[in-house]
Amino acid sequence: MGKVLRIGHRGAAGHAPENTLASIEKAISFGADLVEVDVQRTSDGHLVIIHDKRVDRTTNGAGSVSGMSLRALRELDAGVGQRVPTVEEVLQTAHGRVGLILELKAKGLAEQVCKTVQLSGFTGQVIYASFLHDEVRAIREVDSQAMTMALFGRLPHDPVMAAQNAKATHIGFSYITVTQSMIEICHQRGLVAFAYTVNDRQDIETVMSLGVDGIVSDFPDRL
Ligand code: G3P
Ligand code: CA
């Protein structure tokens, strides 16, 4: 078995406010191989890092991200004085230090996210991920060489075929659903398999033993 990649979830969300630069810094300090963050778009077309469609849970504001300008969003506190970062800021912070999983949380982001990465000069590993498999496929159309991950919550009848239909290189399973035989099938079909979001130490050991290629955790220091 190769090295299992250690992936910080929303930065290192167990240690710092999720999806902030402070959280990414934490993940880097733990030696994570990759940092996963969530991408949405503001009303004036800026790509920002925030998980929910609304700002309410993770900031001191209220309202939908897509209905708010970047300027208004940047006035909010995302925890311990952190601001909601832009994708450009995250690329700058990670440059030369850690790879990124950029999870596309809304429809129609693929081309802009991909172009933003290309223009940034970021040289590390980037994996574009989404539960929205049309977005995963759209990334492939913009960049034929891109690494892309089809994410699954509840599993369809044939997740491997679904990932391949999305032209993905990677497949992301909830750790609750993943099995050793599923991982073996992924590997036979040339797909890299990650499991999310594994926080409990016993669960981490169990998931590791299944042969996954990477584990996403709020606590990358536990991996
Ligand atoms: O890496 C996949 C994982 O981040 C998906 O779930 O809800 O945390 O974005 P969620
Ligand atoms: Ca995510």
mmCIF file of C-alpha atoms and ligand atoms in Angstrom:
data_model
loop_
_atom_site.group_PDB
_atom_site.id
_atom_site.type_symbol
_atom_site.label_atom_id
_atom_site.label_comp_id
_atom_site.label_asym_id
_atom_site.label_seq_id
_atom_site.Cartn_x
_atom_site.Cartn_y
_atom_site.Cartn_z
ATOM 1 C CA MET A 1 0.000 0.000 0.000
ATOM 2 C CA GLY A 2 1.283 3.482 -0.880
ATOM 3 C CA LYS A 3 1.332 6.444 1.432
ATOM 4 C CA VAL A 4 -2.129 7.554 2.527
ATOM 5 C CA LEU A 5 -2.519 11.277 1.846
ATOM 6 C CA ARG A 6 -3.306 13.408 4.904
ATOM 7 C CA ILE A 7 -5.953 15.937 3.982
ATOM 8 C CA GLY A 8 -7.123 18.811 6.178
ATOM 9 C CA HIS A 9 -10.895 19.387 5.982
ATOM 10 C CA ARG A 10 -11.923 23.038 5.504
ATOM 11 C CA GLY A 11 -8.331 23.751 6.521
ATOM 12 C CA ALA A 12 -7.998 22.089 9.890
ATOM 13 C CA ALA A 13 -11.544 22.775 11.033
ATOM 14 C CA GLY A 14 -11.071 20.940 14.317
ATOM 15 C CA HIS A 15 -8.506 23.541 15.368
ATOM 16 C CA ALA A 16 -9.509 26.876 13.774
ATOM 17 C CA PRO A 17 -12.586 28.474 12.165
ATOM 18 C CA GLU A 18 -13.380 26.430 9.052
ATOM 19 C CA ASN A 19 -12.398 27.662 5.588
ATOM 20 C CA THR A 20 -10.273 30.561 6.873
ATOM 21 C CA LEU A 21 -6.625 31.338 6.189
ATOM 22 C CA ALA A 22 -5.923 30.581 9.875
ATOM 23 C CA SER A 23 -7.419 27.128 9.380
ATOM 24 C CA ILE A 24 -5.282 26.533 6.286
ATOM 25 C CA GLU A 25 -2.190 27.665 8.218
ATOM 26 C CA LYS A 26 -3.029 25.121 10.939
ATOM 27 C CA ALA A 27 -3.290 22.312 8.387
ATOM 28 C CA ILE A 28 0.058 23.331 6.893
ATOM 29 C CA SER A 29 1.627 23.396 10.364
ATOM 30 C CA PHE A 30 0.494 19.780 10.842
ATOM 31 C CA GLY A 31 2.218 18.771 7.610
ATOM 32 C CA ALA A 32 -0.968 18.004 5.655
ATOM 33 C CA ASP A 33 -0.433 16.883 2.057
ATOM 34 C CA LEU A 34 -3.594 18.597 0.861
ATOM 35 C CA VAL A 35 -6.068 21.096 2.233
ATOM 36 C CA GLU A 36 -9.736 20.873 1.275
ATOM 37 C CA VAL A 37 -11.803 24.081 1.033
ATOM 38 C CA ASP A 38 -15.277 24.953 -0.307
ATOM 39 C CA VAL A 39 -15.880 27.410 -3.147
ATOM 40 C CA GLN A 40 -18.921 29.638 -3.756
ATOM 41 C CA ARG A 41 -19.475 32.862 -5.726
ATOM 42 C CA THR A 42 -20.591 36.309 -4.538
ATOM 43 C CA SER A 43 -23.268 38.444 -6.235
ATOM 44 C CA ASP A 44 -20.527 40.422 -8.014
ATOM 45 C CA GLY A 45 -18.799 37.309 -9.336
ATOM 46 C CA HIS A 46 -15.908 36.757 -6.891
ATOM 47 C CA LEU A 47 -14.919 33.238 -5.872
ATOM 48 C CA VAL A 48 -14.849 32.852 -2.110
ATOM 49 C CA ILE A 49 -14.185 30.100 0.398
ATOM 50 C CA ILE A 50 -17.242 29.256 2.472
ATOM 51 C CA HIS A 51 -19.171 26.019 2.965
ATOM 52 C CA ASP A 52 -22.837 26.922 3.290
ATOM 53 C CA LYS A 53 -25.041 28.747 0.797
ATOM 54 C CA ARG A 54 -25.691 31.232 3.607
ATOM 55 C CA VAL A 55 -23.204 33.055 5.803
ATOM 56 C CA ASP A 56 -25.245 32.601 9.000
ATOM 57 C CA ARG A 57 -23.584 29.517 10.540
ATOM 58 C CA THR A 58 -19.940 30.464 10.038
ATOM 59 C CA THR A 59 -19.946 34.274 10.300
ATOM 60 C CA ASN A 60 -21.566 37.023 12.376
ATOM 61 C CA GLY A 61 -23.732 38.015 9.396
ATOM 62 C CA ALA A 62 -26.920 36.790 7.729
ATOM 63 C CA GLY A 63 -27.930 36.188 4.129
ATOM 64 C CA SER A 64 -26.930 34.175 1.094
ATOM 65 C CA VAL A 65 -23.401 34.260 -0.331
ATOM 66 C CA SER A 66 -24.704 34.559 -3.892
ATOM 67 C CA GLY A 67 -26.789 37.581 -2.869
ATOM 68 C CA MET A 68 -23.898 39.440 -1.219
ATOM 69 C CA SER A 69 -21.059 41.467 -2.734
ATOM 70 C CA LEU A 70 -17.443 40.625 -1.935
ATOM 71 C CA ARG A 71 -17.172 43.911 -0.069
ATOM 72 C CA ALA A 72 -20.162 43.097 2.156
ATOM 73 C CA LEU A 73 -18.913 39.545 2.730
ATOM 74 C CA ARG A 74 -15.459 40.781 3.710
ATOM 75 C CA GLU A 75 -16.923 42.908 6.483
ATOM 76 C CA LEU A 76 -18.091 39.777 8.286
ATOM 77 C CA ASP A 77 -16.163 37.941 10.991
ATOM 78 C CA ALA A 78 -15.652 34.298 10.055
ATOM 79 C CA GLY A 79 -14.286 33.496 13.531
ATOM 80 C CA VAL A 80 -11.537 34.951 15.746
ATOM 81 C CA GLY A 81 -11.361 37.980 13.461
ATOM 82 C CA GLN A 82 -10.789 35.968 10.305
ATOM 83 C CA ARG A 83 -12.364 37.109 7.013
ATOM 84 C CA VAL A 84 -13.972 34.892 4.386
ATOM 85 C CA PRO A 85 -11.021 34.324 2.002
ATOM 86 C CA THR A 86 -11.063 34.564 -1.764
ATOM 87 C CA VAL A 87 -9.821 31.672 -3.893
ATOM 88 C CA GLU A 88 -6.873 33.858 -4.962
ATOM 89 C CA GLU A 89 -5.841 34.370 -1.331
ATOM 90 C CA VAL A 90 -6.010 30.654 -0.663
ATOM 91 C CA LEU A 91 -3.859 29.932 -3.723
ATOM 92 C CA GLN A 92 -1.304 32.492 -2.504
ATOM 93 C CA THR A 93 -1.296 31.073 1.023
ATOM 94 C CA ALA A 94 -0.889 27.487 -0.184
ATOM 95 C CA HIS A 95 1.658 28.233 -2.920
ATOM 96 C CA GLY A 96 4.825 26.179 -2.436
ATOM 97 C CA ARG A 97 3.513 24.779 0.856
ATOM 98 C CA VAL A 98 0.544 22.459 0.347
ATOM 99 C CA GLY A 99 -1.771 21.077 -2.340
ATOM 100 C CA LEU A 100 -5.457 21.958 -2.551
ATOM 101 C CA ILE A 101 -8.809 20.273 -3.003
ATOM 102 C CA LEU A 102 -11.199 22.949 -4.275
ATOM 103 C CA GLU A 103 -14.777 21.761 -3.758
ATOM 104 C CA LEU A 104 -17.245 23.482 -6.075
ATOM 105 C CA LYS A 105 -20.392 24.043 -4.020
ATOM 106 C CA ALA A 106 -22.540 25.745 -6.667
ATOM 107 C CA LYS A 107 -23.472 25.137 -10.284
ATOM 108 C CA GLY A 108 -21.604 26.965 -13.024
ATOM 109 C CA LEU A 109 -18.314 27.585 -11.192
ATOM 110 C CA ALA A 110 -16.086 25.145 -13.077
ATOM 111 C CA GLU A 111 -14.647 27.379 -15.763
ATOM 112 C CA GLN A 112 -14.001 30.360 -13.484
ATOM 113 C CA VAL A 113 -12.375 28.255 -10.758
ATOM 114 C CA CYS A 114 -10.159 26.461 -13.238
ATOM 115 C CA LYS A 115 -9.114 29.686 -14.971
ATOM 116 C CA THR A 116 -8.384 31.349 -11.630
ATOM 117 C CA VAL A 117 -6.017 28.513 -10.710
ATOM 118 C CA GLN A 118 -4.328 28.622 -14.117
ATOM 119 C CA LEU A 119 -3.811 32.401 -13.956
ATOM 120 C CA SER A 120 -2.513 32.279 -10.372
ATOM 121 C CA GLY A 121 0.673 30.421 -11.259
ATOM 122 C CA PHE A 122 -0.024 27.943 -8.433
ATOM 123 C CA THR A 123 2.323 25.021 -8.990
ATOM 124 C CA GLY A 124 1.121 22.588 -6.319
ATOM 125 C CA GLN A 125 -1.355 19.765 -6.740
ATOM 126 C CA VAL A 126 -4.960 20.852 -7.275
ATOM 127 C CA ILE A 127 -7.919 18.485 -7.211
ATOM 128 C CA TYR A 128 -11.270 19.946 -8.257
ATOM 129 C CA ALA A 129 -14.071 18.183 -6.395
ATOM 130 C CA SER A 130 -17.855 18.304 -6.342
ATOM 131 C CA PHE A 131 -21.012 16.461 -5.456
ATOM 132 C CA LEU A 132 -22.343 18.168 -8.620
ATOM 133 C CA HIS A 133 -20.989 15.812 -11.234
ATOM 134 C CA ASP A 134 -21.822 18.148 -14.112
ATOM 135 C CA GLU A 135 -19.273 20.536 -12.560
ATOM 136 C CA VAL A 136 -16.705 17.733 -12.351
ATOM 137 C CA ARG A 137 -17.232 16.984 -16.042
ATOM 138 C CA ALA A 138 -17.092 20.689 -16.921
ATOM 139 C CA ILE A 139 -13.621 20.988 -15.354
ATOM 140 C CA ARG A 140 -12.400 18.280 -17.702
ATOM 141 C CA GLU A 141 -13.634 20.367 -20.662
ATOM 142 C CA VAL A 142 -11.630 23.380 -19.484
ATOM 143 C CA ASP A 143 -8.480 21.431 -18.564
ATOM 144 C CA SER A 144 -8.003 17.969 -20.036
ATOM 145 C CA GLN A 145 -5.133 17.305 -17.597
ATOM 146 C CA ALA A 146 -6.923 18.368 -14.409
ATOM 147 C CA MET A 147 -7.359 16.087 -11.427
ATOM 148 C CA THR A 148 -11.026 15.908 -10.531
ATOM 149 C CA MET A 149 -12.969 14.145 -7.814
ATOM 150 C CA ALA A 150 -16.581 12.994 -7.937
ATOM 151 C CA LEU A 151 -17.953 13.152 -4.400
ATOM 152 C CA PHE A 152 -20.706 10.877 -3.135
ATOM 153 C CA GLY A 153 -22.955 11.060 -0.111
ATOM 154 C CA ARG A 154 -25.339 8.131 -0.345
ATOM 155 C CA LEU A 155 -23.967 5.719 -2.912
ATOM 156 C CA PRO A 156 -25.687 5.117 -6.249
ATOM 157 C CA HIS A 157 -25.878 1.580 -7.659
ATOM 158 C CA ASP A 158 -22.491 1.905 -9.388
ATOM 159 C CA PRO A 159 -20.446 4.805 -7.995
ATOM 160 C CA VAL A 160 -17.381 3.893 -10.012
ATOM 161 C CA MET A 161 -19.310 4.154 -13.267
ATOM 162 C CA ALA A 162 -20.846 7.431 -12.089
ATOM 163 C CA ALA A 163 -17.354 8.814 -11.360
ATOM 164 C CA GLN A 164 -16.130 7.669 -14.743
ATOM 165 C CA ASN A 165 -19.141 9.245 -16.447
ATOM 166 C CA ALA A 166 -18.054 12.504 -14.788
ATOM 167 C CA LYS A 167 -14.563 11.869 -16.238
ATOM 168 C CA ALA A 168 -13.109 12.011 -12.737
ATOM 169 C CA THR A 169 -9.637 10.864 -11.750
ATOM 170 C CA HIS A 170 -10.617 10.608 -8.080
ATOM 171 C CA ILE A 171 -13.628 9.409 -6.135
ATOM 172 C CA GLY A 172 -14.590 10.729 -2.698
ATOM 173 C CA PHE A 173 -16.625 8.516 -0.375
ATOM 174 C CA SER A 174 -18.213 9.300 2.939
ATOM 175 C CA TYR A 175 -16.235 7.058 5.294
ATOM 176 C CA ILE A 176 -19.539 5.612 6.531
ATOM 177 C CA THR A 177 -20.198 4.056 3.108
ATOM 178 C CA VAL A 178 -16.761 2.940 2.007
ATOM 179 C CA THR A 179 -15.713 -0.725 1.873
ATOM 180 C CA GLN A 180 -12.520 -2.561 1.028
ATOM 181 C CA SER A 181 -14.110 -4.185 -2.040
ATOM 182 C CA MET A 182 -15.258 -0.781 -3.313
ATOM 183 C CA ILE A 183 -11.723 0.566 -2.969
ATOM 184 C CA GLU A 184 -10.374 -2.454 -4.834
ATOM 185 C CA ILE A 185 -12.817 -1.855 -7.698
ATOM 186 C CA CYS A 186 -11.779 1.819 -7.826
ATOM 187 C CA HIS A 187 -8.131 0.834 -8.095
ATOM 188 C CA GLN A 188 -8.839 -1.777 -10.770
ATOM 189 C CA ARG A 189 -10.567 0.957 -12.792
ATOM 190 C CA GLY A 190 -7.763 3.456 -12.239
ATOM 191 C CA LEU A 191 -9.530 5.751 -9.792
ATOM 192 C CA VAL A 192 -7.848 7.257 -6.740
ATOM 193 C CA ALA A 193 -10.116 6.853 -3.689
ATOM 194 C CA PHE A 194 -10.416 9.239 -0.740
ATOM 195 C CA ALA A 195 -12.654 8.994 2.323
ATOM 196 C CA TYR A 196 -14.190 11.985 4.155
ATOM 197 C CA THR A 197 -14.609 13.254 6.941
ATOM 198 C CA VAL A 198 -12.887 10.985 9.439
ATOM 199 C CA ASN A 199 -12.202 12.508 12.851
ATOM 200 C CA ASP A 200 -12.352 9.737 15.440
ATOM 201 C CA ARG A 201 -8.997 7.979 15.939
ATOM 202 C CA GLN A 202 -10.537 4.476 15.836
ATOM 203 C CA ASP A 203 -12.438 5.342 12.636
ATOM 204 C CA ILE A 204 -9.203 6.665 11.104
ATOM 205 C CA GLU A 205 -7.484 3.332 11.778
ATOM 206 C CA THR A 206 -10.397 1.372 10.333
ATOM 207 C CA VAL A 207 -10.614 3.482 7.173
ATOM 208 C CA MET A 208 -6.820 3.338 6.721
ATOM 209 C CA SER A 209 -7.002 -0.475 6.770
ATOM 210 C CA LEU A 210 -9.458 -0.482 3.837
ATOM 211 C CA GLY A 211 -6.770 0.697 1.431
ATOM 212 C CA VAL A 212 -7.929 4.240 0.737
ATOM 213 C CA ASP A 213 -5.474 6.632 -0.924
ATOM 214 C CA GLY A 214 -6.315 9.649 1.194
ATOM 215 C CA ILE A 215 -8.270 10.623 4.289
ATOM 216 C CA VAL A 216 -9.990 13.959 4.839
ATOM 217 C CA SER A 217 -10.137 15.053 8.487
ATOM 218 C CA ASP A 218 -10.896 18.118 10.594
ATOM 219 C CA PHE A 219 -7.871 16.899 12.565
ATOM 220 C CA PRO A 220 -5.097 16.241 10.011
ATOM 221 C CA ASP A 221 -2.712 15.974 12.980
ATOM 222 C CA ARG A 222 -4.428 12.667 13.854
ATOM 223 C CA LEU A 223 -3.683 11.107 10.478
HETATM 224 O O1 G3P B 1 -14.074 16.334 0.982
HETATM 225 C C1 G3P B 1 -15.420 16.200 0.896
HETATM 226 C C2 G3P B 1 -16.175 16.864 1.992
HETATM 227 O O2 G3P B 1 -15.648 18.122 2.256
HETATM 228 C C3 G3P B 1 -17.595 16.931 1.597
HETATM 229 O O3 G3P B 1 -18.470 17.304 2.575
HETATM 230 O O4 G3P B 1 -20.089 18.873 3.497
HETATM 231 O O5 G3P B 1 -17.776 18.882 4.317
HETATM 232 O O6 G3P B 1 -18.289 19.786 2.083
HETATM 233 P P1 G3P B 1 -18.657 18.780 3.121
HETATM 234 CA CA CA B 2 -16.137 20.266 1.423
#
